[in-house]
Amino acid sequence: MHELTEQQIKTFLSVFPEAKRDEPLSAHTYLKIGGPAQLYFDAKTADDLIGAIETAKAQNLPWYILGGGSNVLVSDDGYKGLAIRFSEQIFTVRERTVVSSAGALMVLVAKAAADAGLTGFEWGTTVPGTVGGAIYGNAGCFGGEMKDLVVTVDVYDPATSKRRALPKAECKFGYRDSFFKHKNLVILKTLLSLAPGDKDAIKTRVEELQAKRKASQPQGEFSAGCMFKNFEFKDEAELEILKRQGDEIPEDMLKRKTISAGWLIDKLGLKGMNVGAAKVSDTHANFLVNTGGARAQDVLQLTSFIKMKVRDELGVMLEDEVQLVGF
Ligand SMILES: Cc1cc2nc3c(=O)[nH]c(=O)nc-3n(C[C@H](O)[C@H](O)[C@H](O)COP(=O)(O)OP(=O)(O)OC[C@H]3O[C@@H](n4cnc5c(N)ncnc54)[C@H](O)[C@@H]3O)c2cc1C
């Protein structure tokens, strides 16, 4: 990737003087890893977000949207372009629906829905990041996913400079997948549909899920959540090598046709393994944690090693769940 020229930087700063030069992206990611973005802009409204992209386009300047930074690994060399954080915090709960800006924090939106007596989004109170990031990756846990709630997603298309509303069917949601992962669209806003429920039962469920999360995932450590997608199989023939290893595959995984990546990594005894300060969490084998000062290169070396071991010894190809930026 080419460096931005001084002229490109100055022109952008003349339109958005609050943008920053050489901003360390480690300060804006949950992993606390990543070199500087040559330009960094915090877009607090959708108009600012679109304005920044239009200004970048006019100068042929590469740009990247960040939400909460909870599912990205940024290169040690940083990002040679404009990193735009979308942080608009607007959401409303009305009757059975929630309208939320993509920049709004998931936990706040899901909590507002729960407080209003709507059920179906309790799990969202445990997922870091923004609503936009969650739609992009069809985030989910504890049996819920964004796709269960989305009615429409409003996007801005940088190719045409137009906004449009995509109905759910066009969002092509799949397991940690969506249309947005394959098409360069900016998610601005969404309409979610929930069901009315009993407020006390909803509150209890939220507390239960938060407690489960605390018990099963590393707390107070820097990570990007699950590093790898779980392995979905169509046919048990795909598990032939894994089955030869002796240990029983848990019944629920066979039933769901999904083998947990954490289970595979744990099976190989890799919990606690490290490259530099990047370490496989002792609590959850699919979480790689930064124990202090880890570099993106350390994380990549560790993920490559894990993928190789899992492929060679268990016959499964793990895929990244985390998005790579600036590589
Ligand atoms: C401790 C921990 C626990 C986690 N648990 C879960 C879990 O249970 N389930 C789960 O699914 N995930 C989980 N994650 C991963 C992460 O929280 C989710 O993927 C989250 O939805 C990412 O949102 P974000 O705003 O942080 O996105 P970011 O990390 O900022 O970005 C992720 C991707 O989304 C794109 N993006 C973000 N906003 C927009 C937008 N407005 N328009 C277009 N593209 C956009 C970015 O360009 C990037 O490619 C966890 C992460 C952590 C750190």
Tab-separated table of C-alpha atoms and ligand atoms in Angstrom:
chain	number	residue	atom	x	y	z
A	1	MET	CA	0.000	0.000	0.000
A	2	HIS	CA	1.305	3.500	-0.842
A	3	GLU	CA	1.776	6.190	1.758
A	4	LEU	CA	-0.643	9.096	1.501
A	5	THR	CA	0.997	12.231	0.134
A	6	GLU	CA	1.323	15.352	2.251
A	7	GLN	CA	-1.048	17.043	-0.195
A	8	GLN	CA	-3.750	14.356	0.294
A	9	ILE	CA	-3.411	14.632	4.070
A	10	LYS	CA	-3.571	18.446	4.051
A	11	THR	CA	-6.584	18.525	1.733
A	12	PHE	CA	-8.496	16.121	3.995
A	13	LEU	CA	-7.528	18.097	7.108
A	14	SER	CA	-8.719	21.327	5.473
A	15	VAL	CA	-12.235	19.816	5.271
A	16	PHE	CA	-12.096	17.868	8.573
A	17	PRO	CA	-9.605	19.707	10.815
A	18	GLU	CA	-10.515	17.502	13.791
A	19	ALA	CA	-9.093	14.427	11.992
A	20	LYS	CA	-5.786	13.198	13.435
A	21	ARG	CA	-2.492	12.331	11.773
A	22	ASP	CA	-0.568	9.172	12.667
A	23	GLU	CA	-3.087	8.011	15.225
A	24	PRO	CA	-2.072	4.656	16.817
A	25	LEU	CA	-4.834	2.178	16.002
A	26	SER	CA	-3.789	0.090	19.007
A	27	ALA	CA	-5.735	2.691	20.995
A	28	HIS	CA	-8.899	1.868	19.032
A	29	THR	CA	-8.876	-1.934	18.984
A	30	TYR	CA	-9.779	-4.425	21.691
A	31	LEU	CA	-6.563	-6.355	21.049
A	32	LYS	CA	-4.555	-3.160	21.701
A	33	ILE	CA	-2.458	-3.989	18.661
A	34	GLY	CA	-1.830	-1.979	15.491
A	35	GLY	CA	0.414	0.746	14.116
A	36	PRO	CA	-0.740	4.238	13.161
A	37	ALA	CA	-3.385	5.259	10.661
A	38	GLN	CA	-1.968	8.058	8.542
A	39	LEU	CA	-5.332	9.772	8.994
A	40	TYR	CA	-7.946	8.967	11.628
A	41	PHE	CA	-11.377	10.525	11.851
A	42	ASP	CA	-14.097	9.943	14.428
A	43	ALA	CA	-17.404	10.400	12.539
A	44	LYS	CA	-20.006	11.238	15.150
A	45	THR	CA	-22.869	11.491	12.642
A	46	ALA	CA	-23.853	9.686	9.434
A	47	ASP	CA	-23.430	12.976	7.526
A	48	ASP	CA	-19.833	13.261	8.757
A	49	LEU	CA	-19.199	9.633	7.839
A	50	ILE	CA	-20.483	10.111	4.292
A	51	GLY	CA	-18.727	13.493	3.994
A	52	ALA	CA	-15.406	11.913	5.006
A	53	ILE	CA	-15.799	9.091	2.465
A	54	GLU	CA	-16.755	11.516	-0.322
A	55	THR	CA	-13.726	13.691	0.495
A	56	ALA	CA	-11.490	10.617	0.522
A	57	LYS	CA	-12.936	9.429	-2.800
A	58	ALA	CA	-12.318	12.803	-4.449
A	59	GLN	CA	-8.609	12.419	-3.664
A	60	ASN	CA	-8.332	8.742	-4.365
A	61	LEU	CA	-7.521	8.111	-0.729
A	62	PRO	CA	-8.057	4.572	0.679
A	63	TRP	CA	-10.429	4.415	3.665
A	64	TYR	CA	-11.530	1.822	6.192
A	65	ILE	CA	-14.515	1.853	8.563
A	66	LEU	CA	-13.991	0.873	12.183
A	67	GLY	CA	-16.808	0.246	14.605
A	68	GLY	CA	-15.790	-0.653	18.129
A	69	GLY	CA	-12.587	-2.356	16.940
A	70	SER	CA	-13.550	-5.578	18.736
A	71	ASN	CA	-13.151	-7.911	15.761
A	72	VAL	CA	-10.082	-6.579	13.948
A	73	LEU	CA	-6.362	-7.280	13.886
A	74	VAL	CA	-4.462	-4.239	12.617
A	75	SER	CA	-0.992	-4.581	11.079
A	76	ASP	CA	2.051	-3.390	13.041
A	77	ASP	CA	2.676	-1.037	10.104
A	78	GLY	CA	-0.747	0.518	10.668
A	79	TYR	CA	-3.058	1.676	7.910
A	80	LYS	CA	-1.845	3.801	5.035
A	81	GLY	CA	-5.048	5.665	4.441
A	82	LEU	CA	-7.985	7.119	6.323
A	83	ALA	CA	-9.408	5.069	9.193
A	84	ILE	CA	-12.917	6.274	10.023
A	85	ARG	CA	-14.551	5.308	13.275
A	86	PHE	CA	-18.355	5.526	13.163
A	87	SER	CA	-19.534	6.467	16.648
A	88	GLU	CA	-23.026	7.934	16.185
A	89	GLN	CA	-25.001	6.939	19.306
A	90	ILE	CA	-28.636	7.255	18.200
A	91	PHE	CA	-31.217	4.555	18.887
A	92	THR	CA	-34.900	4.438	19.747
A	93	VAL	CA	-37.118	1.652	21.036
A	94	ARG	CA	-40.752	1.909	19.951
A	95	GLU	CA	-43.420	-0.747	20.393
A	96	ARG	CA	-41.788	-3.940	19.088
A	97	THR	CA	-39.003	-2.292	17.127
A	98	VAL	CA	-35.582	-0.811	17.629
A	99	VAL	CA	-34.120	1.696	15.184
A	100	SER	CA	-30.395	2.047	15.708
A	101	SER	CA	-27.508	3.857	14.147
A	102	ALA	CA	-24.736	1.478	13.043
A	103	GLY	CA	-22.344	3.390	15.292
A	104	ALA	CA	-24.338	2.723	18.461
A	105	LEU	CA	-22.811	0.348	21.010
A	106	MET	CA	-24.467	-3.090	20.960
A	107	VAL	CA	-24.599	-3.451	24.725
A	108	LEU	CA	-26.448	-0.134	25.110
A	109	VAL	CA	-28.953	-0.867	22.355
A	110	ALA	CA	-29.647	-4.404	23.586
A	111	LYS	CA	-29.961	-3.121	27.174
A	112	ALA	CA	-32.460	-0.433	26.066
A	113	ALA	CA	-34.550	-3.114	24.318
A	114	ALA	CA	-34.461	-5.303	27.443
A	115	ASP	CA	-35.406	-2.381	29.702
A	116	ALA	CA	-38.383	-1.670	27.421
A	117	GLY	CA	-39.632	-5.266	27.896
A	118	LEU	CA	-38.599	-6.583	24.479
A	119	THR	CA	-37.169	-10.069	24.235
A	120	GLY	CA	-34.849	-11.712	21.665
A	121	PHE	CA	-31.848	-9.414	22.050
A	122	GLU	CA	-30.741	-10.302	25.595
A	123	TRP	CA	-27.602	-11.933	24.167
A	124	GLY	CA	-26.614	-8.583	22.606
A	125	THR	CA	-25.883	-7.175	26.081
A	126	THR	CA	-22.783	-9.418	26.137
A	127	VAL	CA	-21.286	-8.573	22.726
A	128	PRO	CA	-18.740	-5.731	22.489
A	129	GLY	CA	-18.584	-3.337	19.537
A	130	THR	CA	-21.203	-1.530	17.501
A	131	VAL	CA	-24.470	-2.514	15.857
A	132	GLY	CA	-22.829	-1.898	12.436
A	133	GLY	CA	-19.975	-4.292	13.213
A	134	ALA	CA	-22.504	-6.860	14.434
A	135	ILE	CA	-24.503	-6.641	11.195
A	136	TYR	CA	-21.325	-6.860	9.104
A	137	GLY	CA	-20.327	-10.162	10.736
A	138	ASN	CA	-23.829	-11.362	11.693
A	139	ALA	CA	-22.657	-11.481	15.288
A	140	GLY	CA	-24.353	-13.817	17.697
A	141	CYS	CA	-24.103	-15.983	20.778
A	142	PHE	CA	-26.228	-18.066	23.145
A	143	GLY	CA	-28.476	-19.131	20.246
A	144	GLY	CA	-29.205	-15.622	18.899
A	145	GLU	CA	-27.843	-13.841	15.836
A	146	MET	CA	-28.372	-10.415	14.252
A	147	LYS	CA	-30.137	-12.094	11.346
A	148	ASP	CA	-32.975	-13.122	13.679
A	149	LEU	CA	-33.771	-9.469	14.397
A	150	VAL	CA	-32.946	-7.436	11.282
A	151	VAL	CA	-35.836	-6.116	9.173
A	152	THR	CA	-33.886	-3.613	7.061
A	153	VAL	CA	-30.378	-2.197	6.881
A	154	ASP	CA	-29.803	1.338	5.540
A	155	VAL	CA	-26.571	1.607	3.631
A	156	TYR	CA	-24.534	4.152	1.759
A	157	ASP	CA	-22.985	2.898	-1.456
A	158	PRO	CA	-19.672	4.678	-2.107
A	159	ALA	CA	-19.699	3.536	-5.747
A	160	THR	CA	-22.893	5.455	-6.524
A	161	SER	CA	-22.873	7.924	-3.597
A	162	LYS	CA	-26.466	6.856	-2.894
A	163	ARG	CA	-28.238	5.625	0.211
A	164	ARG	CA	-30.694	2.749	0.140
A	165	ALA	CA	-32.516	0.393	2.469
A	166	LEU	CA	-31.803	-3.315	2.041
A	167	PRO	CA	-34.482	-5.732	3.214
A	168	LYS	CA	-33.186	-8.657	5.272
A	169	ALA	CA	-33.322	-11.076	2.315
A	170	GLU	CA	-30.748	-8.951	0.474
A	171	CYS	CA	-28.377	-8.951	3.448
A	172	LYS	CA	-27.578	-12.644	2.765
A	173	PHE	CA	-26.791	-13.446	6.381
A	174	GLY	CA	-24.951	-16.666	7.133
A	175	TYR	CA	-22.792	-17.957	9.953
A	176	ARG	CA	-20.578	-14.906	10.773
A	177	ASP	CA	-21.238	-13.778	7.234
A	178	SER	CA	-23.295	-11.227	5.331
A	179	PHE	CA	-23.593	-9.463	1.989
A	180	PHE	CA	-21.567	-6.613	3.547
A	181	LYS	CA	-18.477	-8.794	3.898
A	182	HIS	CA	-18.400	-9.203	0.136
A	183	LYS	CA	-19.605	-5.798	-1.095
A	184	ASN	CA	-18.164	-2.414	-0.275
A	185	LEU	CA	-21.170	-0.838	1.443
A	186	VAL	CA	-21.279	1.362	4.514
A	187	ILE	CA	-23.877	0.381	7.090
A	188	LEU	CA	-25.618	3.457	8.461
A	189	LYS	CA	-28.671	2.306	10.359
A	190	THR	CA	-30.926	-0.677	11.003
A	191	LEU	CA	-34.477	-1.526	11.930
A	192	LEU	CA	-34.791	-4.516	14.256
A	193	SER	CA	-37.936	-6.382	15.205
A	194	LEU	CA	-38.312	-7.984	18.648
A	195	ALA	CA	-41.098	-9.610	20.635
A	196	PRO	CA	-42.771	-8.317	23.773
A	197	GLY	CA	-41.877	-10.280	26.898
A	198	ASP	CA	-41.978	-10.300	30.661
A	199	LYS	CA	-39.625	-7.605	32.012
A	200	ASP	CA	-38.492	-9.629	35.039
A	201	ALA	CA	-37.824	-12.734	32.930
A	202	ILE	CA	-35.847	-10.636	30.454
A	203	LYS	CA	-33.778	-9.099	33.265
A	204	THR	CA	-33.046	-12.563	34.690
A	205	ARG	CA	-31.996	-13.834	31.252
A	206	VAL	CA	-29.631	-10.860	30.756
A	207	GLU	CA	-28.015	-11.535	34.138
A	208	GLU	CA	-27.724	-15.256	33.373
A	209	LEU	CA	-26.022	-14.654	30.021
A	210	GLN	CA	-23.643	-12.094	31.480
A	211	ALA	CA	-22.681	-14.568	34.222
A	212	LYS	CA	-22.168	-17.358	31.653
A	213	ARG	CA	-19.947	-15.073	29.619
A	214	LYS	CA	-17.839	-14.231	32.674
A	215	ALA	CA	-17.425	-17.883	33.558
A	216	SER	CA	-16.398	-19.077	30.098
A	217	GLN	CA	-14.331	-16.276	28.560
A	218	PRO	CA	-11.192	-14.393	29.595
A	219	GLN	CA	-11.933	-11.315	31.673
A	220	GLY	CA	-9.820	-8.171	31.797
A	221	GLU	CA	-7.543	-9.389	28.995
A	222	PHE	CA	-7.135	-7.854	25.531
A	223	SER	CA	-8.632	-10.017	22.762
A	224	ALA	CA	-10.739	-9.836	19.606
A	225	GLY	CA	-13.205	-12.479	20.750
A	226	CYS	CA	-13.120	-15.760	18.842
A	227	MET	CA	-10.178	-15.841	16.487
A	228	PHE	CA	-11.535	-18.628	14.258
A	229	LYS	CA	-14.956	-19.604	12.968
A	230	ASN	CA	-16.379	-22.850	14.219
A	231	PHE	CA	-16.166	-25.651	11.646
A	232	GLU	CA	-19.450	-26.339	9.877
A	233	PHE	CA	-19.644	-29.683	8.097
A	234	LYS	CA	-22.227	-31.118	5.729
A	235	ASP	CA	-21.280	-34.722	5.964
A	236	GLU	CA	-19.637	-36.749	8.756
A	237	ALA	CA	-17.159	-38.017	6.152
A	238	GLU	CA	-15.482	-34.601	6.599
A	239	LEU	CA	-14.702	-35.644	10.179
A	240	GLU	CA	-12.896	-38.825	9.247
A	241	ILE	CA	-9.436	-37.763	10.521
A	242	LEU	CA	-10.915	-36.179	13.631
A	243	LYS	CA	-12.832	-39.359	14.479
A	244	ARG	CA	-9.625	-41.396	14.280
A	245	GLN	CA	-8.204	-39.398	17.226
A	246	GLY	CA	-10.088	-41.432	19.774
A	247	ASP	CA	-11.947	-38.834	21.887
A	248	GLU	CA	-15.699	-38.783	21.359
A	249	ILE	CA	-16.987	-35.751	19.484
A	250	PRO	CA	-19.622	-34.159	21.731
A	251	GLU	CA	-23.147	-35.128	20.679
A	252	ASP	CA	-24.416	-31.521	20.528
A	253	MET	CA	-21.675	-30.598	18.014
A	254	LEU	CA	-22.616	-33.541	15.783
A	255	LYS	CA	-26.270	-32.593	16.031
A	256	ARG	CA	-25.596	-28.946	15.131
A	257	LYS	CA	-23.152	-30.056	12.404
A	258	THR	CA	-20.673	-27.597	13.853
A	259	ILE	CA	-17.408	-28.417	15.597
A	260	SER	CA	-16.279	-25.726	18.013
A	261	ALA	CA	-12.896	-24.261	17.024
A	262	GLY	CA	-12.085	-23.835	20.731
A	263	TRP	CA	-12.721	-27.539	21.333
A	264	LEU	CA	-10.361	-28.489	18.474
A	265	ILE	CA	-7.588	-26.197	19.734
A	266	ASP	CA	-8.031	-27.389	23.305
A	267	LYS	CA	-7.925	-31.008	22.133
A	268	LEU	CA	-4.410	-30.386	20.806
A	269	GLY	CA	-3.335	-29.035	24.199
A	270	LEU	CA	-2.596	-25.574	22.846
A	271	LYS	CA	-4.162	-23.539	25.674
A	272	GLY	CA	-1.511	-21.290	27.157
A	273	MET	CA	0.783	-21.534	24.116
A	274	ASN	CA	2.364	-18.219	23.133
A	275	VAL	CA	4.352	-16.397	20.483
A	276	GLY	CA	5.840	-13.314	22.116
A	277	ALA	CA	3.037	-11.688	24.098
A	278	ALA	CA	0.268	-13.285	22.004
A	279	LYS	CA	-1.146	-16.244	23.887
A	280	VAL	CA	-3.899	-18.832	23.542
A	281	SER	CA	-6.184	-18.009	26.473
A	282	ASP	CA	-6.140	-20.419	29.420
A	283	THR	CA	-9.909	-19.926	29.765
A	284	HIS	CA	-11.136	-20.311	26.165
A	285	ALA	CA	-8.912	-21.856	23.487
A	286	ASN	CA	-10.492	-19.861	20.626
A	287	PHE	CA	-9.498	-16.562	22.270
A	288	LEU	CA	-5.980	-15.267	21.616
A	289	VAL	CA	-5.012	-12.666	24.161
A	290	ASN	CA	-2.445	-9.892	24.186
A	291	THR	CA	-0.674	-10.271	27.514
A	292	GLY	CA	1.093	-6.934	27.026
A	293	GLY	CA	2.919	-5.467	24.038
A	294	ALA	CA	2.024	-8.222	21.542
A	295	ARG	CA	2.587	-7.426	17.886
A	296	ALA	CA	0.268	-8.312	15.021
A	297	GLN	CA	3.087	-10.496	13.694
A	298	ASP	CA	3.034	-12.530	16.926
A	299	VAL	CA	-0.713	-13.084	16.546
A	300	LEU	CA	-0.323	-14.110	12.906
A	301	GLN	CA	2.467	-16.558	13.712
A	302	LEU	CA	0.365	-18.081	16.471
A	303	THR	CA	-2.757	-18.342	14.284
A	304	SER	CA	-0.729	-19.909	11.435
A	305	PHE	CA	0.719	-22.487	13.812
A	306	ILE	CA	-2.729	-23.338	15.202
A	307	LYS	CA	-4.231	-23.666	11.715
A	308	MET	CA	-1.405	-25.935	10.615
A	309	LYS	CA	-1.672	-28.204	13.681
A	310	VAL	CA	-5.477	-28.436	13.451
A	311	ARG	CA	-5.285	-29.196	9.725
A	312	ASP	CA	-2.478	-31.758	9.987
A	313	GLU	CA	-3.626	-33.555	13.123
A	314	LEU	CA	-7.406	-33.202	13.040
A	315	GLY	CA	-8.101	-32.709	9.327
A	316	VAL	CA	-9.981	-29.429	9.766
A	317	MET	CA	-9.154	-26.143	8.025
A	318	LEU	CA	-9.904	-23.296	10.419
A	319	GLU	CA	-10.958	-19.948	8.958
A	320	ASP	CA	-10.323	-16.532	10.502
A	321	GLU	CA	-13.267	-14.848	12.165
A	322	VAL	CA	-11.236	-11.715	12.873
A	323	GLN	CA	-10.885	-9.109	10.092
A	324	LEU	CA	-7.324	-8.162	9.069
A	325	VAL	CA	-6.591	-4.464	8.483
A	326	GLY	CA	-3.553	-2.949	6.750
A	327	PHE	CA	-1.851	-6.191	5.713
B	1	LIG	C1	-14.396	-10.189	24.498
B	1	LIG	C2	-15.069	-10.356	23.166
B	1	LIG	C3	-16.156	-11.183	23.047
B	1	LIG	C4	-16.811	-11.352	21.810
B	1	LIG	N1	-17.887	-12.173	21.717
B	1	LIG	C5	-18.525	-12.309	20.552
B	1	LIG	C6	-19.688	-13.137	20.428
B	1	LIG	O1	-20.138	-13.738	21.375
B	1	LIG	N2	-20.274	-13.259	19.214
B	1	LIG	C7	-19.802	-12.597	18.129
B	1	LIG	O2	-20.393	-12.737	17.052
B	1	LIG	N3	-18.715	-11.809	18.204
B	1	LIG	C8	-18.071	-11.641	19.377
B	1	LIG	N4	-16.968	-10.846	19.461
B	1	LIG	C9	-16.445	-10.186	18.253
B	1	LIG	C10	-17.007	-8.765	18.055
B	1	LIG	O3	-17.448	-8.234	19.279
B	1	LIG	C11	-18.148	-8.739	17.075
B	1	LIG	O4	-17.727	-9.255	15.850
B	1	LIG	C12	-18.661	-7.302	16.878
B	1	LIG	O5	-19.930	-7.383	16.274
B	1	LIG	C13	-17.744	-6.421	16.050
B	1	LIG	O6	-18.245	-5.092	16.107
B	1	LIG	P1	-17.276	-3.829	16.032
B	1	LIG	O7	-18.123	-2.621	15.973
B	1	LIG	O8	-16.278	-3.859	17.120
B	1	LIG	O9	-16.586	-4.070	14.636
B	1	LIG	P2	-15.072	-3.773	14.234
B	1	LIG	O10	-14.186	-4.743	14.923
B	1	LIG	O11	-14.758	-2.339	14.411
B	1	LIG	O12	-15.134	-4.111	12.684
B	1	LIG	C14	-15.380	-5.418	12.240
B	1	LIG	C15	-15.669	-5.363	10.738
B	1	LIG	O13	-16.914	-4.689	10.536
B	1	LIG	C16	-16.776	-3.649	9.606
B	1	LIG	N5	-17.683	-2.571	9.979
B	1	LIG	C17	-17.875	-2.046	11.216
B	1	LIG	N6	-18.805	-1.076	11.169
B	1	LIG	C18	-19.204	-0.981	9.876
B	1	LIG	C19	-20.137	-0.153	9.188
B	1	LIG	N7	-20.855	0.786	9.811
B	1	LIG	N8	-20.292	-0.328	7.861
B	1	LIG	C20	-19.571	-1.288	7.198
B	1	LIG	N9	-18.673	-2.072	7.792
B	1	LIG	C21	-18.488	-1.934	9.119
B	1	LIG	C22	-15.302	-3.218	9.727
B	1	LIG	O14	-14.849	-2.576	8.554
B	1	LIG	C23	-14.624	-4.558	9.967
B	1	LIG	O15	-14.364	-5.221	8.756
B	1	LIG	C24	-16.319	-10.654	20.678
B	1	LIG	C25	-15.222	-9.785	20.820
B	1	LIG	C26	-14.605	-9.633	22.040
B	1	LIG	C27	-13.438	-8.677	22.164
